[in-house]
Short mmCIF file of C-alpha atoms in Angstrom, two decimals:
data_model
loop_
_atom_site.label_atom_id
_atom_site.label_comp_id
_atom_site.label_asym_id
_atom_site.label_seq_id
_atom_site.Cartn_x
_atom_site.Cartn_y
_atom_site.Cartn_z
CA MET A 1298 0.00 0.00 0.00
CA GLU A 1299 2.79 2.38 0.81
CA ASN A 1300 4.21 1.90 -2.71
CA GLN A 1301 0.87 2.82 -4.31
CA LEU A 1302 0.68 6.06 -2.31
CA ASP A 1303 4.20 7.02 -3.37
CA GLN A 1304 3.44 6.56 -7.09
CA PRO A 1305 1.32 9.73 -7.58
CA GLN A 1306 3.93 11.81 -5.73
CA VAL A 1307 6.69 10.47 -7.97
CA LEU A 1308 4.59 11.17 -11.05
CA VAL A 1309 3.86 14.73 -9.89
CA ARG A 1310 7.57 15.32 -9.23
CA ARG A 1311 8.52 14.04 -12.67
CA ILE A 1312 5.90 16.15 -14.40
CA THR A 1313 7.04 19.20 -12.43
CA MET A 1314 10.66 18.60 -13.44
CA VAL A 1315 9.69 18.23 -17.11
CA VAL A 1316 7.66 21.47 -17.01
CA ILE A 1317 10.54 23.34 -15.34
CA ALA A 1318 12.99 21.98 -17.93
CA LEU A 1319 10.69 23.04 -20.80
CA LEU A 1320 10.26 26.54 -19.36
CA PHE A 1321 14.03 26.80 -18.99
CA VAL A 1322 14.63 25.76 -22.60
CA ILE A 1323 11.96 28.18 -23.88
CA GLY A 1324 13.46 31.01 -21.80
CA ILE A 1325 16.96 30.32 -23.13
CA GLY A 1326 15.56 30.26 -26.68
CA ILE A 1327 13.84 33.62 -26.28
CA PHE A 1328 16.91 35.16 -24.67
CA GLY A 1329 19.15 33.76 -27.42
CA PHE A 1330 16.87 35.16 -30.13
CA GLN A 1331 16.95 38.62 -28.54
CA VAL A 1332 20.74 38.50 -28.28
CA LEU A 1333 20.94 37.61 -31.97
CA GLN A 1334 18.62 40.49 -32.88
CA VAL A 1335 20.66 42.98 -30.88
CA SER A 1336 23.88 41.74 -32.49
CA ASP A 1337 22.45 42.15 -36.02
CA PRO A 1338 24.57 44.89 -37.68
CA TYR A 1339 21.58 46.39 -39.52
CA ILE A 1340 19.54 46.69 -36.32
CA GLN A 1341 22.54 48.13 -34.45
CA LYS A 1342 23.03 50.73 -37.19
CA VAL A 1343 19.33 51.70 -37.18
CA LEU A 1344 19.29 52.06 -33.40
CA SER A 1345 22.44 54.22 -33.48
CA LEU A 1346 20.79 56.79 -35.78
CA ASN A 1347 18.46 59.65 -34.90
CA GLY A 1348 15.22 59.24 -36.78
CA ASP A 1349 13.13 62.06 -38.20
CA PRO A 1350 9.43 61.44 -37.57
CA VAL A 1351 8.38 63.73 -40.45
CA ARG A 1352 10.43 61.71 -42.94
CA GLY A 1353 9.22 58.56 -41.18
CA GLN A 1354 5.61 59.60 -41.74
CA ALA A 1355 6.33 60.16 -45.44
CA ILE A 1356 7.92 56.70 -45.69
CA PHE A 1357 4.91 55.25 -43.89
CA GLU A 1358 2.41 56.98 -46.19
CA ILE A 1359 4.22 55.71 -49.30
CA ASN A 1360 4.84 52.14 -48.16
CA CYS A 1361 2.44 51.25 -45.36
CA ALA A 1362 -0.70 53.41 -45.42
CA ASP A 1363 -2.50 51.37 -48.10
CA CYS A 1364 -2.88 48.52 -45.62
CA HIS A 1365 -2.50 50.16 -42.20
CA GLY A 1366 -4.48 53.33 -42.97
CA MET A 1367 -3.27 56.87 -43.52
CA HIS A 1368 -3.30 57.48 -39.75
CA ALA A 1369 -2.04 53.95 -38.91
CA ASP A 1370 -5.43 53.14 -37.41
CA GLY A 1371 -5.91 49.94 -39.38
CA LYS A 1372 -7.48 49.06 -42.68
CA VAL A 1373 -6.52 45.72 -44.24
CA GLY A 1374 -3.57 45.52 -41.85
CA PRO A 1375 -3.91 46.04 -38.10
CA SER A 1376 -3.85 49.38 -36.32
CA LEU A 1377 -0.37 50.51 -35.40
CA GLN A 1378 -1.52 53.08 -32.88
CA HIS A 1379 0.56 52.69 -29.68
CA ILE A 1380 2.50 49.83 -31.31
CA SER A 1381 5.66 50.73 -29.38
CA LYS A 1382 3.86 49.75 -26.16
CA HIS A 1383 3.48 46.21 -27.53
CA ARG A 1384 6.70 45.76 -29.51
CA SER A 1385 10.31 46.65 -28.79
CA SER A 1386 12.33 48.69 -31.26
CA ASN A 1387 14.12 45.49 -32.27
CA GLY A 1388 10.78 43.75 -32.77
CA LEU A 1389 9.42 46.59 -34.91
CA ILE A 1390 12.51 46.62 -37.11
CA GLU A 1391 12.41 42.84 -37.53
CA GLN A 1392 8.68 42.97 -38.34
CA VAL A 1393 9.24 45.54 -41.08
CA ILE A 1394 12.23 43.91 -42.74
CA SER A 1395 11.47 40.19 -42.33
CA GLY A 1396 8.50 39.69 -44.62
CA GLN A 1397 7.37 36.91 -42.27
CA THR A 1398 3.86 38.26 -41.78
CA PRO A 1399 1.98 37.73 -45.03
CA PRO A 1400 0.54 39.63 -46.78
CA MET A 1401 3.00 42.23 -45.50
CA PRO A 1402 5.82 42.43 -48.04
CA LYS A 1403 9.49 42.25 -47.18
CA PHE A 1404 10.65 45.85 -46.97
CA GLN A 1405 14.36 46.74 -46.96
CA PRO A 1406 14.74 50.44 -46.16
CA SER A 1407 18.16 51.97 -45.66
CA PRO A 1408 19.20 52.22 -42.01
CA GLN A 1409 18.33 55.94 -41.97
CA GLU A 1410 14.91 55.34 -43.55
CA MET A 1411 14.23 52.60 -41.00
CA ALA A 1412 15.33 54.91 -38.15
CA ASP A 1413 12.94 57.57 -39.49
CA LEU A 1414 10.07 55.08 -39.80
CA LEU A 1415 10.79 53.65 -36.35
CA THR A 1416 10.73 57.14 -34.81
CA TYR A 1417 7.38 57.82 -36.48
CA LEU A 1418 5.92 54.49 -35.30
CA GLU A 1419 7.09 55.13 -31.75
CA LYS A 1420 5.20 58.44 -31.73
CA LEU A 1421 1.87 56.89 -32.73
#
């Protein structure tokens, strides 16, 4: 009888250890991805520049407004109002340049253009 009572406790301990190990691996993966993003030379260059929100708005209106709306309040694409509260600067840059969110096209602005666009997006 004593052996049967110990079995659920052993099972719970094993499950707990597996969950902790999975959370650890996921955390390391997220941290590693962020380190890679920060070490990306393009992202480093963009973040080292001072962006001009007026030029950024012009870039947005030419390249993004058809889907995100002229005031970035959403149309076909989602609203980008207050986007900097939900995404880091690195995340915003990666989102713009990656092309990994269809139907959003891959967009490769120069570092200065990206800095301008980023500054505009952060002011929304």
